[in-house]
Coordinates of N, CA, C and O in Angstrom, one line a residue:
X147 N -4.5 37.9 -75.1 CA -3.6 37.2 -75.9 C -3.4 38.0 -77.3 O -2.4 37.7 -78.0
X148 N -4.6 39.1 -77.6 CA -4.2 39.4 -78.9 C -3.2 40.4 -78.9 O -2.5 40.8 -79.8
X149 N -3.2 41.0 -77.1 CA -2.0 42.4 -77.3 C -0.9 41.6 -76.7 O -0.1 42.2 -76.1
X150 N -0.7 40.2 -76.8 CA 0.9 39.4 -76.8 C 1.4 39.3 -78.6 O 2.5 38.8 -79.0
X151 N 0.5 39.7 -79.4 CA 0.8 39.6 -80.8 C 1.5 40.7 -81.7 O 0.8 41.8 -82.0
X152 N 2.8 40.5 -82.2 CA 3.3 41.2 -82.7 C 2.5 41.6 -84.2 O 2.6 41.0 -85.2
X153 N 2.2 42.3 -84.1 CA 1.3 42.8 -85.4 C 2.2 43.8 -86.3 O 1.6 44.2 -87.3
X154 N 3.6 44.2 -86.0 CA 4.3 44.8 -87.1 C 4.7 43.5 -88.8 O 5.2 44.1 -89.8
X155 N 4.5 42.8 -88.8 CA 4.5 41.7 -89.8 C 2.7 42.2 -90.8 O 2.5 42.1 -92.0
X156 N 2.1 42.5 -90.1 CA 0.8 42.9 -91.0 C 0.9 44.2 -91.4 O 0.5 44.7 -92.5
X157 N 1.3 44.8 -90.5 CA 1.5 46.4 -90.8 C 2.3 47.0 -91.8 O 2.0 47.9 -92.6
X158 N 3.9 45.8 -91.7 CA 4.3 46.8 -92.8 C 4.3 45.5 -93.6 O 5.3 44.9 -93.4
X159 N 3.6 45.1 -94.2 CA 3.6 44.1 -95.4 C 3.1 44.8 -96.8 O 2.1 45.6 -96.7
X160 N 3.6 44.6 -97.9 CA 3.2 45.4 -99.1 C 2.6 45.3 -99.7 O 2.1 46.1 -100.5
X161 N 2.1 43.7 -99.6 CA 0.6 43.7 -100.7 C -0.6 43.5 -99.3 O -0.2 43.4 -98.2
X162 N -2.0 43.5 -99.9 CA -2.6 44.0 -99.1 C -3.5 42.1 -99.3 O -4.3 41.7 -98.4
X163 N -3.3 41.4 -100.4 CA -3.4 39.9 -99.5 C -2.4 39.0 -98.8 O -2.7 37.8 -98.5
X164 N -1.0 39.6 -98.6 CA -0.1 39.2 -97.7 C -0.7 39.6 -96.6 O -1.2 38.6 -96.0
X165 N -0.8 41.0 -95.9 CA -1.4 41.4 -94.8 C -2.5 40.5 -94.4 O -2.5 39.9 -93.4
X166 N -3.6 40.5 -95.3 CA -5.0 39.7 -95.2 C -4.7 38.4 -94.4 O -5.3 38.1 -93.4
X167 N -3.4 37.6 -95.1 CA -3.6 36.5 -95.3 C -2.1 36.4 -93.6 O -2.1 35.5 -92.8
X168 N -1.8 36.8 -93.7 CA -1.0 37.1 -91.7 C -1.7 37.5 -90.7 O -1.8 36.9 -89.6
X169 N -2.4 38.7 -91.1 CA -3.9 39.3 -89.8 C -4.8 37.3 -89.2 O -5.2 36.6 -88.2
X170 N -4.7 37.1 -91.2 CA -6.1 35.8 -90.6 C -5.7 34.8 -89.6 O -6.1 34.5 -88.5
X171 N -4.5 34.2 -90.3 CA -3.4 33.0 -89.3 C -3.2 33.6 -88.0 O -3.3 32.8 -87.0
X172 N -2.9 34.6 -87.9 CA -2.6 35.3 -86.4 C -3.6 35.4 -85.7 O -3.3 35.0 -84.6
X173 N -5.1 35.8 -85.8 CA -6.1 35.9 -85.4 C -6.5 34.4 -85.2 O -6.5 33.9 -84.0
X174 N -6.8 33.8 -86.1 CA -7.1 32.5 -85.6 C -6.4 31.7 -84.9 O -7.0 30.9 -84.2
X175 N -5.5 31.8 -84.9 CA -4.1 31.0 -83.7 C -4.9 31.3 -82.4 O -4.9 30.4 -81.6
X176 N -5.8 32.5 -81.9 CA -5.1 33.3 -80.8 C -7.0 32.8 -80.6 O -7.4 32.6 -79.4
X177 N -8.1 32.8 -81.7 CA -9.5 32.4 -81.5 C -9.6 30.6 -81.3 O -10.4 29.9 -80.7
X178 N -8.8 30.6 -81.9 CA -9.0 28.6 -81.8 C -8.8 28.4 -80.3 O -9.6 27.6 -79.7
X179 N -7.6 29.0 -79.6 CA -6.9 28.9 -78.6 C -8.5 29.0 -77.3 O -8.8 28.1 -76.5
X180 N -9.3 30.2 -77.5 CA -10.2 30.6 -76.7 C -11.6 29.9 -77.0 O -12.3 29.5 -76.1
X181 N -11.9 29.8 -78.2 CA -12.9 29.3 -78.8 C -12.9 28.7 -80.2 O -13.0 29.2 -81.3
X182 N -12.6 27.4 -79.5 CA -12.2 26.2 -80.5 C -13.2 26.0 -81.6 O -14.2 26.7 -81.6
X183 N -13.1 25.3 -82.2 CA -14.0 25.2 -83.5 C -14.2 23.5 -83.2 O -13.3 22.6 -83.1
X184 N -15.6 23.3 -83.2 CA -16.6 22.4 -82.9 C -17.3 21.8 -83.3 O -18.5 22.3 -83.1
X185 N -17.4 20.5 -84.3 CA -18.0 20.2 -84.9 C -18.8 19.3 -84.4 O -18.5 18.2 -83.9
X186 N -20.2 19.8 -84.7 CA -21.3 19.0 -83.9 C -22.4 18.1 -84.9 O -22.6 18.4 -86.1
X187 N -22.8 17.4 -84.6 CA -23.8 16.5 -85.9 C -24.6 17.2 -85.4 O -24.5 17.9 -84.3
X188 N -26.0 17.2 -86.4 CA -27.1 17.7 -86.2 C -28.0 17.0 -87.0 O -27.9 16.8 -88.3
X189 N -29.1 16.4 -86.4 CA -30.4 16.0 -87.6 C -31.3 16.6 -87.7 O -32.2 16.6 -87.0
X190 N -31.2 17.2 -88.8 CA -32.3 17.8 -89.1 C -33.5 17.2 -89.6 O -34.6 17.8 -89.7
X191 N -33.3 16.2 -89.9 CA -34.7 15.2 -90.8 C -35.4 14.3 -89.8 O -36.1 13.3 -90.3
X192 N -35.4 14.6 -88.4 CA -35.7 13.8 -87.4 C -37.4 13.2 -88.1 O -38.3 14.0 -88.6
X193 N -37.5 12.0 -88.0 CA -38.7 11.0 -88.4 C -39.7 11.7 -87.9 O -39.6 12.4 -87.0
X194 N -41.1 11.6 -88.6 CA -42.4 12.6 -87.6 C -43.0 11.6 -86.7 O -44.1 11.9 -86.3
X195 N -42.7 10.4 -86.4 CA -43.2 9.1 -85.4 C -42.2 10.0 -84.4 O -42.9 11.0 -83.9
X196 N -41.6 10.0 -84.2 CA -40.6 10.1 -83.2 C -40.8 11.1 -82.2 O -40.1 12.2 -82.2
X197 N -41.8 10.7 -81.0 CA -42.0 12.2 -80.2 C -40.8 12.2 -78.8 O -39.7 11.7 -78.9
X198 N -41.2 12.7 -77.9 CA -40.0 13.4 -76.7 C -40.2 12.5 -76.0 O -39.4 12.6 -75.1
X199 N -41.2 11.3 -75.8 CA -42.1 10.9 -75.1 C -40.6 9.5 -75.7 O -39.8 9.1 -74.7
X200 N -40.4 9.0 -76.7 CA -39.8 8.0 -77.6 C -38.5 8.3 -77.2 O -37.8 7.4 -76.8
X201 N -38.1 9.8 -77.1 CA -36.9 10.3 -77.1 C -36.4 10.5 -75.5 O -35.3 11.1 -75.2
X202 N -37.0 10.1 -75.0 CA -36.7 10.3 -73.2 C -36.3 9.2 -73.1 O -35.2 9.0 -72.5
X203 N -37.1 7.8 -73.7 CA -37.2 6.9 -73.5 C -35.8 5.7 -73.9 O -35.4 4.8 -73.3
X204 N -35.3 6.4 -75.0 CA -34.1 6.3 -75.8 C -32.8 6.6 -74.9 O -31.8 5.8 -74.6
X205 N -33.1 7.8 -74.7 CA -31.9 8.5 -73.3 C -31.7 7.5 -72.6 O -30.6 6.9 -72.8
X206 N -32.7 6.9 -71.6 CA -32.6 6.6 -70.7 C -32.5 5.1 -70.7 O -32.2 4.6 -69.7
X207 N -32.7 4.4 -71.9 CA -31.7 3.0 -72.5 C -30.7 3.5 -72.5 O -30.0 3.2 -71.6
X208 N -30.2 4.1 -73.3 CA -28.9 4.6 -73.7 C -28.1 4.3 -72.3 O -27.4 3.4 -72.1
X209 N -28.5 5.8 -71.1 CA -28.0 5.7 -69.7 C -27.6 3.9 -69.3 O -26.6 3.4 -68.8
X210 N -28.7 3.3 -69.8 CA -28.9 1.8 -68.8 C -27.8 1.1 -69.6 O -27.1 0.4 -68.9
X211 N -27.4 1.2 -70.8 CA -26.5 0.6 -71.4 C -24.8 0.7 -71.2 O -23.8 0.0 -71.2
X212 N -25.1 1.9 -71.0 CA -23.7 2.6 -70.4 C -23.0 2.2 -69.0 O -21.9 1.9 -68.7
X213 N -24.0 2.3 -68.2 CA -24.2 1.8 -67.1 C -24.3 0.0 -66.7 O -24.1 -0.5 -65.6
X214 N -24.6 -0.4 -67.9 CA -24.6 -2.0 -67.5 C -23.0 -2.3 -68.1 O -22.4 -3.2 -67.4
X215 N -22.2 -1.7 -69.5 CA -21.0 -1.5 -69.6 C -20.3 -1.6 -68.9 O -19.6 -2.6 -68.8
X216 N -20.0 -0.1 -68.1 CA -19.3 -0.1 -66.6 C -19.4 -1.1 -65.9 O -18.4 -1.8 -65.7
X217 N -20.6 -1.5 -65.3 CA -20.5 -2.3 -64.0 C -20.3 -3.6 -64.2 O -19.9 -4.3 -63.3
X218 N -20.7 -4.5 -65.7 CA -21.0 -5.3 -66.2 C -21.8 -6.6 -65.2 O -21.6 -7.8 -65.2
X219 N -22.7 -5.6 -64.4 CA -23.4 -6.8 -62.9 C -24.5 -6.7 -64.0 O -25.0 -5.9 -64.7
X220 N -24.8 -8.4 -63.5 CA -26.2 -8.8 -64.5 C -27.6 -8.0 -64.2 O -28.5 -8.0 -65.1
X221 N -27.7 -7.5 -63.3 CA -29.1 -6.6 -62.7 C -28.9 -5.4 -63.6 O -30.0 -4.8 -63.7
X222 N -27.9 -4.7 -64.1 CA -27.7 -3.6 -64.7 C -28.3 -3.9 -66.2 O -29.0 -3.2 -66.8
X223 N -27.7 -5.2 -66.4 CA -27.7 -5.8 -67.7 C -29.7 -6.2 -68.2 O -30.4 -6.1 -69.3
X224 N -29.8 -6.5 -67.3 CA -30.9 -7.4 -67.0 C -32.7 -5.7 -67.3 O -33.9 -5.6 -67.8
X225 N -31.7 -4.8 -66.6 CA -32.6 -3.9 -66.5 C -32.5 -2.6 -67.7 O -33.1 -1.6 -67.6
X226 N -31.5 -3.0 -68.6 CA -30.7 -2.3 -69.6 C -31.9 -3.1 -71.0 O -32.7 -2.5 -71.7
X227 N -31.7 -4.8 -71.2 CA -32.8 -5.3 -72.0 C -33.7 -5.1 -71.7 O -34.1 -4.3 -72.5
X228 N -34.8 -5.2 -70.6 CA -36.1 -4.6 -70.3 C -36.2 -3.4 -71.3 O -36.8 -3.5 -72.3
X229 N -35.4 -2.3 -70.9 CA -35.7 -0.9 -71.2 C -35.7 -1.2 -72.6 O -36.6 -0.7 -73.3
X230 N -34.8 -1.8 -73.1 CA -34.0 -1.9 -74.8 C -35.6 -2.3 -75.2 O -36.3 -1.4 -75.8
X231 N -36.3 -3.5 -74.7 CA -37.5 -3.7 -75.0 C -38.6 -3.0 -75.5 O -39.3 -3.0 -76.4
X232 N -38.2 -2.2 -73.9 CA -40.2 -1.3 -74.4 C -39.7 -0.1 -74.9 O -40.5 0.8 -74.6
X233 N -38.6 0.2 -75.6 CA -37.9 1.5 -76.4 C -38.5 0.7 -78.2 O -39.1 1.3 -79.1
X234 N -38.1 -0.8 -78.2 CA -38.2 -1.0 -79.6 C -39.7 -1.2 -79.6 O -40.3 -1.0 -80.7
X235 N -40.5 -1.6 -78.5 CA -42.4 -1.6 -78.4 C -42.9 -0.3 -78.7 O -43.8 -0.2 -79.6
X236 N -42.2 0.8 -77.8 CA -42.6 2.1 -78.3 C -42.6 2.4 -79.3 O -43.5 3.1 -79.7
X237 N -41.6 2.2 -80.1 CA -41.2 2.7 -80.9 C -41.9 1.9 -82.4 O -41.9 2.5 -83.5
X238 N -42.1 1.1 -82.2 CA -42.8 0.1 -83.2 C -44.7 0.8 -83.1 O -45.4 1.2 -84.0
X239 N -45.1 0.8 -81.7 CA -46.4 1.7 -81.6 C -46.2 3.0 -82.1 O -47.3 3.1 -82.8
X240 N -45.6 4.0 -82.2 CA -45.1 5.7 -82.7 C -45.4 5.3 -84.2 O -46.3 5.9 -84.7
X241 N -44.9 4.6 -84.9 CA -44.8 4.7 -86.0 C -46.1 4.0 -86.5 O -46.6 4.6 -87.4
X242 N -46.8 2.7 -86.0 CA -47.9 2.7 -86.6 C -49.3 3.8 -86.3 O -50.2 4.3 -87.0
X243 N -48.9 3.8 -85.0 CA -49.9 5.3 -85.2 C -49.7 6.3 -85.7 O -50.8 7.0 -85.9
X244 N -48.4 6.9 -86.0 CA -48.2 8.0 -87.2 C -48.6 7.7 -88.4 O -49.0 8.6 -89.1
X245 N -48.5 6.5 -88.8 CA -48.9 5.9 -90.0 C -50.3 5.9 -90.1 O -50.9 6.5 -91.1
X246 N -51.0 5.2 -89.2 CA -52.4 5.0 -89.4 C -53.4 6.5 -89.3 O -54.3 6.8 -90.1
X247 N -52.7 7.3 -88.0 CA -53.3 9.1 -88.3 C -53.0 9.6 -89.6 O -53.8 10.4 -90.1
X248 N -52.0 9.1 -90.3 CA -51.7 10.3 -91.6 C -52.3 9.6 -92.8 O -52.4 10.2 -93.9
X249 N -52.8 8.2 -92.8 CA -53.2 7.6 -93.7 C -55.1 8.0 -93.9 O -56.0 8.1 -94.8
X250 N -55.0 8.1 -92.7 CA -56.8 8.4 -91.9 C -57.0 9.7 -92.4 O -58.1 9.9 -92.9
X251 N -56.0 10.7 -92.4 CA -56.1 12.0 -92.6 C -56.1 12.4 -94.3 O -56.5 13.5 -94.7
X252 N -55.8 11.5 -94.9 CA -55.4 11.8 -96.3 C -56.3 10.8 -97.3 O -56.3 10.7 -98.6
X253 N -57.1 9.9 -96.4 CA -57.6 9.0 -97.4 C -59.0 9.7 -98.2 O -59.6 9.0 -99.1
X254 N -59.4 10.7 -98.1 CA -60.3 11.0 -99.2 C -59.5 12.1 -100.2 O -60.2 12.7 -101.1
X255 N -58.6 12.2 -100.1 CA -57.5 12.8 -101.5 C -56.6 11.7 -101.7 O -55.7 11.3 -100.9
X256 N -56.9 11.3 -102.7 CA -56.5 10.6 -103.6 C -54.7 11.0 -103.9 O -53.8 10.2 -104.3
X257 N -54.6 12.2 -103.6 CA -53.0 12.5 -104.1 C -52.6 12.4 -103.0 O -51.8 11.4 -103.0
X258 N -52.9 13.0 -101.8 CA -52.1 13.1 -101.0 C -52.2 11.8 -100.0 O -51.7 11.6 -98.9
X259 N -52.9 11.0 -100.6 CA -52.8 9.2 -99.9 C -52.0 8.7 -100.4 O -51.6 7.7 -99.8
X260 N -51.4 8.9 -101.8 CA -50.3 8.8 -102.5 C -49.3 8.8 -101.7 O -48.5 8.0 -101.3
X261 N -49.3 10.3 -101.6 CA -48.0 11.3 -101.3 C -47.6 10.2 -99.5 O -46.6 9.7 -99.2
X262 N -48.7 10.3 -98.9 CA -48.5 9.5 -97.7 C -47.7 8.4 -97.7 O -46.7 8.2 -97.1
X263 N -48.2 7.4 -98.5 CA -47.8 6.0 -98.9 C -46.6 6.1 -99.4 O -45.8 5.1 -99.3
X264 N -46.4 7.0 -99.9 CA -44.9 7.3 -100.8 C -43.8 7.3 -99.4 O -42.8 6.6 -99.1
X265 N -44.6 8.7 -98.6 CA -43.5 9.1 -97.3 C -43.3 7.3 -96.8 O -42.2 6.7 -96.9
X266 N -44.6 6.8 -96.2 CA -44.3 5.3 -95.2 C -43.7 4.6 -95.5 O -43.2 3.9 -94.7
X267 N -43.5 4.4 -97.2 CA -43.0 2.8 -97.8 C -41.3 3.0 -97.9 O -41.1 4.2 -97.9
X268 N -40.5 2.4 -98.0 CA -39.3 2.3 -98.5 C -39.3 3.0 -99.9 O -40.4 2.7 -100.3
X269 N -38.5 3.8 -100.9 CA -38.4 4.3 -102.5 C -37.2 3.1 -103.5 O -37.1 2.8 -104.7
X270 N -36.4 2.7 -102.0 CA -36.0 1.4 -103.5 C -35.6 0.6 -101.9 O -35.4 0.8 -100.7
X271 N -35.6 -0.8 -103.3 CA -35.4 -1.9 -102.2 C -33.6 -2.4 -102.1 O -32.7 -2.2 -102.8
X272 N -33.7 -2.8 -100.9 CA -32.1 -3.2 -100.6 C -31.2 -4.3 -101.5 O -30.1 -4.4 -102.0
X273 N -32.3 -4.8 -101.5 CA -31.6 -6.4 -102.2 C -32.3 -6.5 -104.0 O -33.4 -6.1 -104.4
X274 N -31.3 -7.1 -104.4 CA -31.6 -7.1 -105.6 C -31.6 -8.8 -106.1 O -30.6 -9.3 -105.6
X275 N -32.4 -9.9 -107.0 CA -31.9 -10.7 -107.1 C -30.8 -10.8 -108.4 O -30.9 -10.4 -109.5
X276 N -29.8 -11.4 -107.9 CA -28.9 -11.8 -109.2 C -29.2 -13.1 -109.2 O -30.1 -13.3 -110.1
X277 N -28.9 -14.2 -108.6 CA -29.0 -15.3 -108.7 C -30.6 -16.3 -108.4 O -31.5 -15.9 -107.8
X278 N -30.4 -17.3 -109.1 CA -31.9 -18.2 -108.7 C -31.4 -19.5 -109.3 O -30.9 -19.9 -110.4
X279 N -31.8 -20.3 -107.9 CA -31.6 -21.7 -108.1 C -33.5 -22.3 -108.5 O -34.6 -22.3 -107.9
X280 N -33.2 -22.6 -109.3 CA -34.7 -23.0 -109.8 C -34.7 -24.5 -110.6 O -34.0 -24.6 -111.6
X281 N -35.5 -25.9 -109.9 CA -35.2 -26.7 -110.5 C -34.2 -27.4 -111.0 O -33.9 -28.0 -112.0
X282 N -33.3 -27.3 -109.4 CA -32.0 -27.7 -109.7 C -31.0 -26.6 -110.3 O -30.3 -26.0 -109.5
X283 N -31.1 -26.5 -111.4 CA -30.2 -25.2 -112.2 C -30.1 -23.9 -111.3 O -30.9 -23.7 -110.4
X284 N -29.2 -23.0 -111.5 CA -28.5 -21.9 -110.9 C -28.1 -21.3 -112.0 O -27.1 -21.3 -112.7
X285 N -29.3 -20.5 -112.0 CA -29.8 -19.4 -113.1 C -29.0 -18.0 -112.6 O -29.3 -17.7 -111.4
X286 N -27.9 -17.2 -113.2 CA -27.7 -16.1 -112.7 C -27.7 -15.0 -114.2 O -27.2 -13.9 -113.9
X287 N -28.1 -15.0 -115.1 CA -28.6 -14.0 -116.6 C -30.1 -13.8 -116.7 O -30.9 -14.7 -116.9
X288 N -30.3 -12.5 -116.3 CA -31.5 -12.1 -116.9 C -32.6 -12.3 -117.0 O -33.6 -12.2 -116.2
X289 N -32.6 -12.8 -118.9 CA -33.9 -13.6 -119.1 C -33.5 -15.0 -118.1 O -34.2 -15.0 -117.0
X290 N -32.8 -15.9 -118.3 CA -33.2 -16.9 -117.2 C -33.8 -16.8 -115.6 O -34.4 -17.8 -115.2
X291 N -33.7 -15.5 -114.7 CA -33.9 -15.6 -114.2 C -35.6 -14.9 -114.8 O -36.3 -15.9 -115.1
X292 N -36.0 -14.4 -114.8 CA -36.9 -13.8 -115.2 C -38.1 -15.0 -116.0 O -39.3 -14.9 -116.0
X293 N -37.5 -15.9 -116.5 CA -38.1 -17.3 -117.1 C -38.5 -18.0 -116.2 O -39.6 -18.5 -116.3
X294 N -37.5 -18.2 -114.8 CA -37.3 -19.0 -113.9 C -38.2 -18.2 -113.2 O -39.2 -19.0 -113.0
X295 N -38.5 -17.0 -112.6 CA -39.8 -16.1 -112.2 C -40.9 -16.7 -112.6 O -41.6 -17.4 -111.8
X296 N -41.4 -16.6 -113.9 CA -42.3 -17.0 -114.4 C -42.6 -18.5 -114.3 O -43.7 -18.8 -113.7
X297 N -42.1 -19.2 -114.6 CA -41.9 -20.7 -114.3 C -42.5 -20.6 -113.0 O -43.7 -21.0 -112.9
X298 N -41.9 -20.3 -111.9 CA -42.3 -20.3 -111.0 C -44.0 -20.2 -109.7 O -44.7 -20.8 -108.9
X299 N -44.0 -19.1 -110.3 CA -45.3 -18.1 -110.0 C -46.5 -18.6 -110.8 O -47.6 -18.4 -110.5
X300 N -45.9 -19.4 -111.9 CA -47.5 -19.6 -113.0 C -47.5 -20.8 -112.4 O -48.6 -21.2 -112.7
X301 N -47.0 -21.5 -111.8 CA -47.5 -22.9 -111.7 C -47.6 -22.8 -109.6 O -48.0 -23.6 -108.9
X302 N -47.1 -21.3 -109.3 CA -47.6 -21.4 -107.4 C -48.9 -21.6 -106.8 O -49.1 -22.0 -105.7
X303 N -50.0 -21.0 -107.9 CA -51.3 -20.7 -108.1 C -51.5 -22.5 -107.8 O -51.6 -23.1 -106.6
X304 N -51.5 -23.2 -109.1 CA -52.2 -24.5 -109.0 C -52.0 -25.5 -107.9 O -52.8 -26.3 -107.3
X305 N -50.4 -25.3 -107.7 CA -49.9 -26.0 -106.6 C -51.0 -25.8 -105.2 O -51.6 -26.7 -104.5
X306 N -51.1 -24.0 -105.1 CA -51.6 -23.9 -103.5 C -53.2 -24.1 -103.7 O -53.9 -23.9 -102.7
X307 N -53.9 -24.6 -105.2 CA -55.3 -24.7 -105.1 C -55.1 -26.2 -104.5 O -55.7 -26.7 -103.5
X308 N -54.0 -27.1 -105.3 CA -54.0 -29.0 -104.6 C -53.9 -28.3 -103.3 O -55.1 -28.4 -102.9
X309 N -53.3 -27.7 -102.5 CA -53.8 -27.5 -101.1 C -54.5 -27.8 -100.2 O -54.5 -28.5 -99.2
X310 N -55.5 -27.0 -100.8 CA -56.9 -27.0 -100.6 C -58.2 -27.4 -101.0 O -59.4 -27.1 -100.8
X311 N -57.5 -28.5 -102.0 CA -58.2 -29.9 -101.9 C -59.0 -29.3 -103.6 O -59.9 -30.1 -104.1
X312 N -58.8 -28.2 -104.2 CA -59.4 -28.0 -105.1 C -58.5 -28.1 -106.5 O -57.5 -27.5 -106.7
X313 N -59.3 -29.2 -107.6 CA -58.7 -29.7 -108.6 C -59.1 -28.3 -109.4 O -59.8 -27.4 -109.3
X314 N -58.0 -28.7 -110.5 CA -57.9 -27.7 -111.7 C -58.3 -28.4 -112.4 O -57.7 -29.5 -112.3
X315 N -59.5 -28.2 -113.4 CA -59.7 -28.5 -115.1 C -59.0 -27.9 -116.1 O -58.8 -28.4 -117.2
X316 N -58.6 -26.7 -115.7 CA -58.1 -26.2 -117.0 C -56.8 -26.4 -117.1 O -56.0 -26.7 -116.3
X317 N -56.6 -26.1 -118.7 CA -55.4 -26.4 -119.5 C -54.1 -25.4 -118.5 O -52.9 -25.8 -118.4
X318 N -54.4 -24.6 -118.1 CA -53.4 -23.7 -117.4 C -52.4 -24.1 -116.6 O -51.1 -24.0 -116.6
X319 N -53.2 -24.7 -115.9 CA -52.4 -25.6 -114.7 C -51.9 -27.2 -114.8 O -52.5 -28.2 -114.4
X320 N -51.1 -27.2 -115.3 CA -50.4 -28.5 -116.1 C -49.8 -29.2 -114.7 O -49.7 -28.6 -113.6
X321 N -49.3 -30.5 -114.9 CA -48.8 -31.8 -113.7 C -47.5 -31.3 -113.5 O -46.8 -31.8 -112.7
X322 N -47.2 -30.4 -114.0 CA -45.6 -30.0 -114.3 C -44.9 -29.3 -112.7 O -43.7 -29.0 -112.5
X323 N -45.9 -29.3 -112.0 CA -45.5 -28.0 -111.0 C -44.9 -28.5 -109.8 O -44.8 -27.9 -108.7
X324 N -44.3 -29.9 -110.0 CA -43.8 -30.8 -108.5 C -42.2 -30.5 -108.7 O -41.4 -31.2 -108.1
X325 N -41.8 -29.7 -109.4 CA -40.2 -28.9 -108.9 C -40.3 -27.3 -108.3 O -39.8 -26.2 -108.6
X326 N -41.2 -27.7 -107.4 CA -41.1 -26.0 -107.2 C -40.3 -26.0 -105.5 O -40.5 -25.2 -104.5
X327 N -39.3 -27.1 -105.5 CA -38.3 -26.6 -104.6 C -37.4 -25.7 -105.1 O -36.5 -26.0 -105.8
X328 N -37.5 -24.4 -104.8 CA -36.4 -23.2 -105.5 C -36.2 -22.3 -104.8 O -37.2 -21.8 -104.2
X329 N -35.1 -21.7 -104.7 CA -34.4 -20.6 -103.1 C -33.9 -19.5 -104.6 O -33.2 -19.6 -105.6
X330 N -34.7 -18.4 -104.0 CA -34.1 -17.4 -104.3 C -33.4 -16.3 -104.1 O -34.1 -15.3 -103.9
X331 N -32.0 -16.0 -104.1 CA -30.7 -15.3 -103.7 C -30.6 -13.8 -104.3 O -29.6 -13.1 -104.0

């Protein structure tokens, strides 16, 4: 296809990024045509829980799912949740044992039990509160909620000691603590 290409338009052109810029469009017309341009995902950050063992396992849900899709017969379906099952079992086991090996491996350094704990935990959380219903009221500024925190937490202590059958003497724990119906949003 490239000797179907008239190339006198590059040849005699006078500047030399007109030429450049005709050779490229012309070339590429004639490479796309043969060898298309392909964009592929790639992960590179694959999780270290995650072995081939997890990843076969994955495939072959995947297959069952596709397959229960198509046929939509309940034995497809039926054998598609099983797999979904022991993919999210597995997969729940991979990670605590990567967790518990790297935690085992790092616990007499001090930094790098850190550094571990840092990798396993979440770095920020999803949800944030704005709102709090506390004592009836529907606290959504700041210091109120942050009052309504406190309020809350200093008086959960005495509450869960009446529980368990054990009285408070001290001044701390005041009678006050019988509104602690409160949902926090």
């Amino acid at each position: 296809d490239l000797r179907k290409i008239d190339w006198n338009s590059v040849l005699h052109s006078d500047r030399v990024e007109e030429a450049w810029a005709l050779f490229k469009s012309l070339f590429t017309a004639v490479s796309d045509v043969h060898a298309p341009y392909i964009t592929k995902r790639t992960r590179d950050n694959q999780p270290n829980w995650l072995t081939s063992d997890v990843k076969k396992m994955m495939l072959t849900r995947d297959d069952l799912k596709s397959r229960a899709r198509k046929s939509g017969a309940s034995a497809d379906w039926e054998a598609y949740r099983a797999k979904r099952n022991a993919v999210n079992k597995l997969v729940k086991q991979a990670k605590a044992n990567y967790c518990r090996q790297k935690l085992e491996e790092n616990v007499s350094d001090s930094k790098k039990l850190w550094g571990t704990i840092g990798e396993i935990l979440p770095r920020k959380s999803s949800t944030v509160t704005t709102t709090l219903t506390y004592a009836g009221q529907l606290l959504n500024c700041l210091p109120d909620i942050v009052k309504g925190f406190n309020d809350f937490f200093s008086k959960a202590g005495c509450k869960l000691a009446e529980c368990f059958g054990t009285q408070s003497t001290t001044p701390a724990c005041p009678e006050l603590y019988k509104n602690l119906d409160s949902t926090f949003t």
